[in-house]
Short mmCIF file of C-alpha atoms in Angstrom, two decimals:
data_model
loop_
_atom_site.label_atom_id
_atom_site.label_comp_id
_atom_site.label_asym_id
_atom_site.label_seq_id
_atom_site.Cartn_x
_atom_site.Cartn_y
_atom_site.Cartn_z
CA MET A 1 72.15 133.92 146.39
CA ARG A 2 71.87 130.28 147.31
CA SER A 3 73.06 127.71 144.80
CA ILE A 4 70.59 125.03 143.76
CA TRP A 5 72.98 122.84 141.78
CA ASN A 6 76.70 122.18 141.68
CA GLY A 7 78.52 120.79 138.69
CA ALA A 8 80.74 121.78 135.79
CA ILE A 9 80.50 123.21 132.29
CA SER A 10 82.01 120.88 129.69
CA PHE A 11 83.59 123.02 126.97
CA GLY A 12 85.43 120.54 124.77
CA LEU A 13 88.27 119.28 126.94
CA VAL A 14 87.89 122.27 129.26
CA SER A 15 85.94 121.75 132.48
CA ILE A 16 84.65 124.75 134.40
CA PRO A 17 83.32 124.11 137.93
CA VAL A 18 80.16 126.19 138.42
CA LYS A 19 77.27 126.74 140.80
CA LEU A 20 73.73 127.20 139.52
CA MET A 21 71.56 129.91 141.10
CA ASN A 22 68.10 131.23 140.28
CA ALA A 23 68.36 134.48 138.33
CA THR A 24 64.76 135.55 138.96
CA GLU A 25 62.39 135.81 141.88
CA SER A 26 58.68 136.35 142.30
CA HIS A 27 57.29 139.34 144.20
CA ALA A 28 53.67 138.24 143.96
CA VAL A 29 51.59 138.55 147.13
CA SER A 30 50.71 135.08 148.39
CA PHE A 31 47.64 134.15 150.44
CA ARG A 32 46.88 131.41 152.95
CA GLN A 33 43.72 129.40 153.13
CA ILE A 34 41.66 129.94 156.28
CA HIS A 35 38.45 128.75 157.81
CA THR A 36 36.02 131.63 157.15
CA GLU A 37 34.02 131.03 160.37
CA ASP A 38 36.85 131.35 162.88
CA GLY A 39 39.91 132.34 160.79
CA GLY A 40 41.79 129.12 161.50
CA ARG A 41 44.53 128.05 159.09
CA ILE A 42 43.79 125.32 156.60
CA ARG A 43 46.87 123.09 156.30
CA TYR A 44 47.81 120.18 154.11
CA ARG A 45 49.24 117.22 155.93
CA LYS A 46 51.03 114.31 154.29
CA VAL A 47 49.36 111.14 155.44
CA CYS A 48 50.23 107.56 154.56
CA GLU A 49 47.16 105.83 153.13
CA LEU A 50 48.14 102.40 154.48
CA GLU A 51 48.94 103.48 158.04
CA ASP A 52 46.51 106.42 158.12
CA ARG A 53 49.01 108.64 159.89
CA GLU A 54 50.99 111.78 159.10
CA VAL A 55 54.58 111.20 157.99
CA SER A 56 57.62 113.50 158.09
CA GLN A 57 59.60 114.71 155.06
CA ALA A 58 62.44 112.31 155.88
CA GLU A 59 60.08 109.37 155.35
CA ILE A 60 58.95 110.50 151.90
CA GLY A 61 60.60 109.14 148.77
CA LYS A 62 59.88 108.88 145.00
CA ALA A 63 58.11 106.23 143.01
CA TYR A 64 56.84 105.73 139.46
CA GLU A 65 53.22 104.69 139.07
CA ASP A 66 52.91 101.92 136.54
CA ALA A 67 49.95 101.48 134.20
CA ASP A 68 48.37 98.90 136.52
CA GLY A 69 48.62 101.30 139.50
CA SER A 70 51.58 99.63 141.17
CA MET A 71 54.38 101.84 142.54
CA ILE A 72 58.00 101.40 141.49
CA PRO A 73 60.32 103.06 144.06
CA ILE A 74 63.14 105.24 142.64
CA THR A 75 65.87 106.35 145.04
CA ASP A 76 68.39 109.16 144.78
CA GLU A 77 71.09 106.53 144.37
CA ASP A 78 69.25 105.14 141.33
CA LEU A 79 69.17 108.60 139.79
CA SER A 80 72.84 109.21 140.50
CA HIS A 81 73.78 106.18 138.42
CA LEU A 82 71.92 107.29 135.29
CA PRO A 83 74.03 106.45 132.20
CA ILE A 84 74.11 110.03 130.86
CA PRO A 85 77.04 112.49 130.91
CA THR A 86 74.85 115.39 132.03
CA ALA A 87 74.11 114.11 135.52
CA ARG A 88 76.47 116.69 137.00
CA THR A 89 77.66 118.42 133.85
CA ILE A 90 76.38 121.20 131.62
CA GLU A 91 77.56 119.78 128.32
CA ILE A 92 77.88 122.34 125.52
CA VAL A 93 76.92 120.68 122.25
CA ALA A 94 76.89 123.62 119.78
CA PHE A 95 77.26 127.35 119.28
CA VAL A 96 74.52 129.01 117.20
CA PRO A 97 73.45 132.58 116.31
CA ARG A 98 71.22 134.21 118.89
CA GLU A 99 68.32 134.61 116.44
CA ARG A 100 68.12 130.85 115.96
CA ILE A 101 66.49 130.48 119.37
CA ASP A 102 62.73 130.88 119.42
CA PRO A 103 61.64 132.87 122.50
CA LEU A 104 58.82 130.34 122.93
CA GLN A 105 61.43 127.81 124.01
CA MET A 106 62.95 129.99 126.71
CA GLY A 107 62.08 129.19 130.31
CA THR A 108 63.64 129.74 133.73
CA ALA A 109 66.88 131.73 133.87
CA TYR A 110 69.87 130.78 136.02
CA TYR A 111 73.15 132.46 136.87
CA LEU A 112 76.29 130.37 136.45
CA ALA A 113 78.94 131.33 138.99
CA ALA A 114 82.54 130.13 138.97
CA SER A 115 83.04 127.63 141.75
CA GLY A 116 86.43 128.36 143.33
CA ALA A 117 89.55 130.14 142.17
CA PRO A 118 90.66 127.49 139.62
CA ALA A 119 87.43 128.07 137.67
CA ALA A 120 88.01 131.82 137.22
CA LYS A 121 90.30 131.58 134.15
CA PRO A 122 88.24 129.09 132.06
CA TYR A 123 85.02 130.86 133.12
CA THR A 124 86.38 134.19 131.84
CA LEU A 125 87.61 132.51 128.65
CA LEU A 126 84.14 131.13 127.85
CA ARG A 127 82.48 134.44 128.66
CA GLU A 128 84.80 136.44 126.40
CA ALA A 129 84.51 133.89 123.58
CA LEU A 130 80.72 134.07 123.69
CA GLY A 131 80.75 137.87 123.76
CA ARG A 132 83.12 138.22 120.84
CA SER A 133 81.36 135.69 118.61
CA ASP A 134 77.88 137.14 119.30
CA ARG A 135 76.59 133.58 119.54
CA VAL A 136 74.99 131.49 122.25
CA ALA A 137 75.90 128.03 123.48
CA ILE A 138 73.39 125.19 123.40
CA ALA A 139 73.88 122.73 126.25
CA LYS A 140 72.31 119.74 127.93
CA PHE A 141 72.08 119.35 131.70
CA ALA A 142 70.19 117.30 134.28
CA LEU A 143 68.18 119.02 136.99
CA ARG A 144 65.49 117.76 139.37
CA GLY A 145 65.40 114.28 137.97
CA ARG A 146 65.36 114.88 134.23
CA GLU A 147 67.61 116.03 131.40
CA ARG A 148 67.00 119.51 130.13
CA LEU A 149 68.07 121.78 127.28
CA GLY A 150 69.76 125.10 128.00
CA MET A 151 71.13 128.21 126.32
CA LEU A 152 74.21 130.00 127.66
CA ARG A 153 74.71 133.71 126.95
CA VAL A 154 76.62 136.63 128.40
CA SER A 155 74.93 139.19 130.65
CA GLY A 156 77.33 141.84 131.88
CA ASP A 157 80.24 140.01 133.51
CA ALA A 158 78.28 136.82 134.16
CA ILE A 159 77.15 133.82 132.16
CA VAL A 160 73.42 133.20 132.19
CA MET A 161 71.75 129.92 131.31
CA HIS A 162 68.14 129.82 130.14
CA GLY A 163 66.28 126.58 130.40
CA LEU A 164 64.84 125.67 127.01
CA LEU A 165 61.92 123.49 126.10
CA TRP A 166 62.65 120.62 123.79
CA PRO A 167 61.48 121.38 120.24
CA ASP A 168 58.70 118.79 120.44
CA GLU A 169 57.34 120.52 123.57
CA VAL A 170 56.41 123.69 121.64
CA ARG A 171 52.97 123.52 120.11
CA THR A 172 52.32 124.64 116.55
CA PRO A 173 49.98 127.66 116.26
CA GLU A 174 47.21 125.79 114.43
CA GLY A 175 43.87 127.56 114.58
CA VAL A 176 45.37 130.65 116.21
CA ALA A 177 45.46 133.00 113.23
CA PRO A 178 42.17 134.29 111.71
CA ASP A 179 40.64 131.84 109.26
CA ALA A 180 39.24 134.42 106.85
CA GLY A 181 41.58 136.40 104.65
CA VAL A 182 42.16 139.88 106.04
CA THR A 183 43.68 142.66 103.96
CA VAL A 184 45.49 145.51 105.70
CA ARG A 185 45.68 148.79 103.80
CA GLU A 186 48.79 150.91 103.53
CA GLN A 187 47.00 153.81 105.28
CA GLU A 188 46.28 151.60 108.28
CA LEU A 189 49.89 150.47 108.45
CA ASP A 190 51.04 154.10 108.28
CA LEU A 191 48.82 155.02 111.23
CA ALA A 192 49.99 151.96 113.16
CA ASP A 193 53.61 153.03 112.54
CA ALA A 194 52.75 156.55 113.68
CA LEU A 195 51.21 155.15 116.87
CA MET A 196 54.33 153.05 117.57
CA ASP A 197 56.58 156.05 116.93
CA THR A 198 54.45 158.19 119.25
CA LEU A 199 54.57 155.66 122.06
CA GLY A 200 58.31 155.43 121.48
CA GLU A 201 60.67 153.62 123.84
CA ILE A 202 60.65 153.29 127.59
CA ASP A 203 63.11 152.39 130.29
CA LEU A 204 62.06 148.97 131.54
CA ASP A 205 63.25 149.90 135.02
CA ASP A 206 60.41 152.43 135.19
CA LEU A 207 57.78 149.70 134.87
CA HIS A 208 56.29 148.27 138.06
CA ASP A 209 53.50 145.99 139.18
CA GLU A 210 50.62 148.35 139.91
CA TYR A 211 48.31 145.51 140.88
CA ARG A 212 50.69 144.32 143.60
CA GLU A 213 51.08 147.87 144.92
CA ALA A 214 47.31 148.36 145.08
CA LEU A 215 46.94 144.99 146.79
CA GLU A 216 49.52 145.96 149.43
CA GLU A 217 47.60 149.18 150.08
CA VAL A 218 44.42 147.20 150.67
CA ILE A 219 46.25 144.85 153.08
CA ALA A 220 47.78 147.79 154.97
CA ALA A 221 44.38 149.50 155.29
CA LYS A 222 42.74 146.31 156.55
CA ALA A 223 45.56 145.77 159.06
CA ALA A 224 45.07 149.32 160.38
CA GLY A 225 41.32 148.87 160.64
CA GLU A 226 40.62 151.37 157.91
CA ALA A 227 38.35 151.08 154.91
CA PRO A 228 40.21 149.91 151.81
CA PRO A 229 40.59 152.50 149.06
CA GLU A 230 37.92 152.41 146.40
CA ALA A 231 39.00 151.97 142.85
CA PRO A 232 37.37 154.09 140.15
CA GLY A 233 34.76 152.34 138.07
CA PRO A 234 35.92 150.93 134.77
CA ALA A 235 35.26 153.14 131.81
CA GLU A 236 32.69 151.85 129.39
CA PRO A 237 34.49 150.67 126.30
CA GLY A 238 33.28 152.33 123.14
CA LYS A 239 32.18 150.24 120.24
CA VAL A 240 34.87 150.52 117.59
CA LEU A 241 33.31 150.56 114.15
CA ASP A 242 36.16 152.07 112.16
CA LEU A 243 39.73 150.87 112.53
CA MET A 244 41.15 154.03 110.98
CA ALA A 245 39.23 156.26 113.40
CA ALA A 246 40.41 154.15 116.33
CA LEU A 247 44.03 154.41 115.18
CA GLU A 248 43.76 158.18 114.74
CA SER A 249 42.28 158.55 118.23
CA SER A 250 45.02 156.33 119.65
CA VAL A 251 47.73 158.47 118.04
CA ARG A 252 46.21 161.66 119.46
CA ALA A 253 45.82 160.13 122.93
CA ALA A 254 49.41 158.85 122.88
CA ARG A 255 50.73 162.28 121.90
CA GLU A 256 48.78 163.95 124.69
CA SER A 257 49.97 161.40 127.26
CA ARG A 258 53.57 161.96 126.16
CA GLY A 259 53.20 165.69 126.60
CA GLY A 260 53.22 166.44 122.88
CA GLU A 261 50.87 168.72 121.03
CA ASP A 262 47.99 167.28 119.10
CA THR A 263 48.53 168.02 115.43
CA GLY A 264 44.90 167.34 114.58
CA THR A 265 43.47 164.67 112.41
CA ALA A 266 45.94 162.39 110.72
CA GLU A 267 46.56 162.76 107.02
CA VAL A 268 44.78 159.52 106.18
CA ARG A 269 41.00 159.66 106.16
CA THR A 270 38.74 157.01 107.57
CA LEU A 271 37.92 153.82 105.74
CA GLU A 272 34.26 154.74 105.35
CA ARG A 273 34.99 157.99 103.51
CA ARG A 274 37.68 156.44 101.36
CA GLU A 275 35.62 153.49 100.19
CA ARG A 276 32.25 155.22 99.73
CA PRO A 277 32.69 155.82 95.95
CA ALA A 278 33.47 152.13 95.40
CA ARG A 279 30.23 151.09 97.13
CA ARG A 280 27.87 152.99 94.80
CA THR A 281 25.44 150.72 92.98
CA PRO A 282 24.76 151.05 89.22
CA LYS A 283 21.89 153.38 88.25
CA GLU A 284 18.48 152.00 87.25
CA THR A 285 16.94 151.86 83.72
CA GLY A 286 16.26 155.62 83.63
CA GLY A 287 19.89 156.35 84.28
CA LYS A 288 20.95 153.96 81.52
CA LYS A 289 18.64 155.72 79.01
CA SER A 290 20.04 159.15 79.79
CA THR A 291 23.53 157.72 79.48
CA SER A 292 22.67 156.16 76.11
CA THR A 293 21.15 159.45 74.88
CA ALA A 294 24.25 161.37 75.90
CA ALA A 295 26.42 158.78 74.21
CA GLY A 296 24.24 159.00 71.07
CA LYS A 297 24.55 162.77 71.00
CA THR A 298 28.26 162.51 71.38
CA ALA A 299 28.47 159.94 68.58
CA ALA A 300 26.26 162.12 66.33
CA GLY A 301 28.49 165.11 67.00
CA LYS A 302 31.52 163.04 66.09
CA THR A 303 29.84 161.80 62.86
CA GLN A 304 28.86 165.37 61.87
CA ALA A 305 32.45 166.49 62.50
CA ARG A 306 33.71 163.64 60.31
CA LYS A 307 31.24 164.62 57.51
CA SER A 308 32.29 168.27 57.66
CA THR A 309 35.94 167.26 57.45
CA SER A 310 35.23 164.94 54.48
CA ALA A 311 33.24 167.71 52.68
CA ALA A 312 36.07 170.17 53.21
CA ARG A 313 38.58 167.66 51.88
CA LYS A 314 36.32 166.93 48.84
CA SER A 315 35.87 170.64 48.10
CA THR A 316 39.63 171.16 48.27
CA ALA A 317 40.19 168.20 45.90
CA GLU A 318 37.62 169.54 43.41
CA THR A 319 39.22 172.99 43.48
CA ASP A 320 42.65 171.46 42.83
CA GLU A 321 41.21 169.41 39.95
CA LYS A 322 39.56 172.47 38.35
CA THR A 323 42.81 174.42 38.66
CA ALA A 324 44.71 171.60 36.94
CA LYS A 325 42.14 171.42 34.13
CA SER A 326 42.30 175.18 33.64
CA ALA A 327 46.06 175.07 33.31
CA LYS A 328 45.84 172.18 30.85
CA THR A 329 43.23 174.02 28.81
CA ALA A 330 45.40 177.13 28.76
CA HIS A 331 48.35 175.11 27.46
CA ALA A 332 46.27 173.41 24.77
CA ALA A 333 44.27 176.56 23.74
CA PRO A 334 46.57 177.77 20.88
CA THR A 335 46.55 174.37 19.14
CA ALA A 336 42.76 173.89 19.38
CA HIS A 337 42.10 177.42 18.18
CA THR A 338 44.43 176.98 15.18
CA ALA A 339 42.71 173.75 14.20
CA LYS A 340 39.29 175.43 14.36
CA THR A 341 40.48 178.38 12.24
CA ALA A 342 41.90 176.06 9.61
CA LYS A 343 38.62 174.21 9.41
CA SER A 344 36.75 177.49 9.00
CA ALA A 345 39.13 178.53 6.22
CA LYS A 346 38.61 175.25 4.40
CA THR A 347 34.91 175.69 4.63
CA ALA A 348 35.22 179.23 3.29
CA GLN A 349 37.10 177.96 0.24
CA LYS A 350 34.22 175.74 -0.63
CA THR A 351 31.74 178.60 -0.29
CA PRO A 352 30.90 180.36 -3.65
CA ASP A 353 30.69 183.73 -1.87
CA ARG A 354 34.13 185.27 -2.31
CA SER A 355 33.60 187.99 0.21
CA THR A 356 32.83 185.41 2.75
CA ALA A 357 35.93 183.50 1.77
CA ARG A 358 38.08 186.56 2.11
CA LYS A 359 36.56 187.32 5.50
CA THR A 360 37.16 183.77 6.65
CA ALA A 361 40.73 183.82 5.42
CA ALA A 362 41.34 187.04 7.29
CA GLU A 363 39.93 185.55 10.49
CA ALA A 364 42.10 182.49 10.02
CA THR A 365 45.19 184.62 9.59
CA ALA A 366 44.38 186.64 12.69
CA GLY A 367 43.66 183.51 14.67
CA SER A 368 46.93 181.94 13.62
CA THR A 369 48.80 185.05 14.64
CA ALA A 370 47.03 185.15 17.99
CA GLY A 371 47.73 181.47 18.51
CA LYS A 372 51.42 181.91 17.81
CA GLY A 373 51.55 184.85 20.23
CA ALA A 374 49.84 182.85 22.94
CA ALA A 375 52.17 179.90 22.36
CA LYS A 376 55.22 182.16 22.65
CA LYS A 377 53.78 183.73 25.79
CA THR A 378 53.15 180.27 27.31
CA ALA A 379 56.64 179.07 26.42
CA SER A 380 58.11 182.22 28.00
CA SER A 381 56.08 181.61 31.15
CA ARG A 382 57.35 178.05 31.36
CA ARG A 383 60.93 179.17 31.04
CA ARG A 384 60.46 181.70 33.85
CA GLY A 385 58.90 179.04 36.04
CA ALA A 386 61.82 176.74 35.37
#
């Protein structure tokens, strides 16, 4: 590889002589402009406007065009005396974590090679330090007439420098994202994850430029006087109406292309089927009436059940009250009967009929005896209950 810049890496007080070489190359097929009538080459010639003649490369220099159109010549000697330390030095200014660098800033990649034997030891030191810290070095350097920003990292046994854009050279993504709010469902994310898992990983070395290969085939056929190969017509793209259906189809197609078996429809159904119940409109007046009638019947049934429960509770309460009254009457029966018998006896004494008096006195005596027996029986029952 041919070096495009010679200088040194400034690492604190350590200076590492290096050579800068392009780390990438383009394999794109280039074309020349021709005159279509006779196939003659179309060339660009550098002509001086004042002398109206073509000039050689040795006669061409640099100049800055001022606002009024005047030219201010700038020579290589002027550029070599720029008051900046990065004219011939890659000055490391910081070491930062790799994730701090936005890929949008990354540009052309260069290999940094140690220039001479004395540079081998400090070069290896910087490489090992970068590898062990898992960080990258941020540096400034001057190339092709302007100061640039760079990032140094380790690639294998070499140090690579990526040219970086200055932060103010990266545009903000205003107006790029969709304006309207878009909600992504969990089912859609699950299918997207399944599609990514199905596609899996790939060895980047297996990827190649199919367009360039097809273009080379066309050129070879034309050079041999043969008809160029015809490409198949593009398939008509289907109109995607359902994102879920498209994701499911993509998962199946990816599995088939990877040689796997199609497991059928994914577990998640389509959006249309899932959301159909939520899109139903309320029923009209007739539907509301039937709903009200059903609700009324239900309410009436509930009211009837409440009434039946209340009646049962009332009946139970009345039964308990009658039982209590009966027990109270039974306890008080001897006393009431005795009082009634005494009254009858008193009345009999006042009656002139002696037979009636005797009969009344006999009834009183029998009633008293019966009352005493009932009282004893009640007292005995109470003692047993206790």
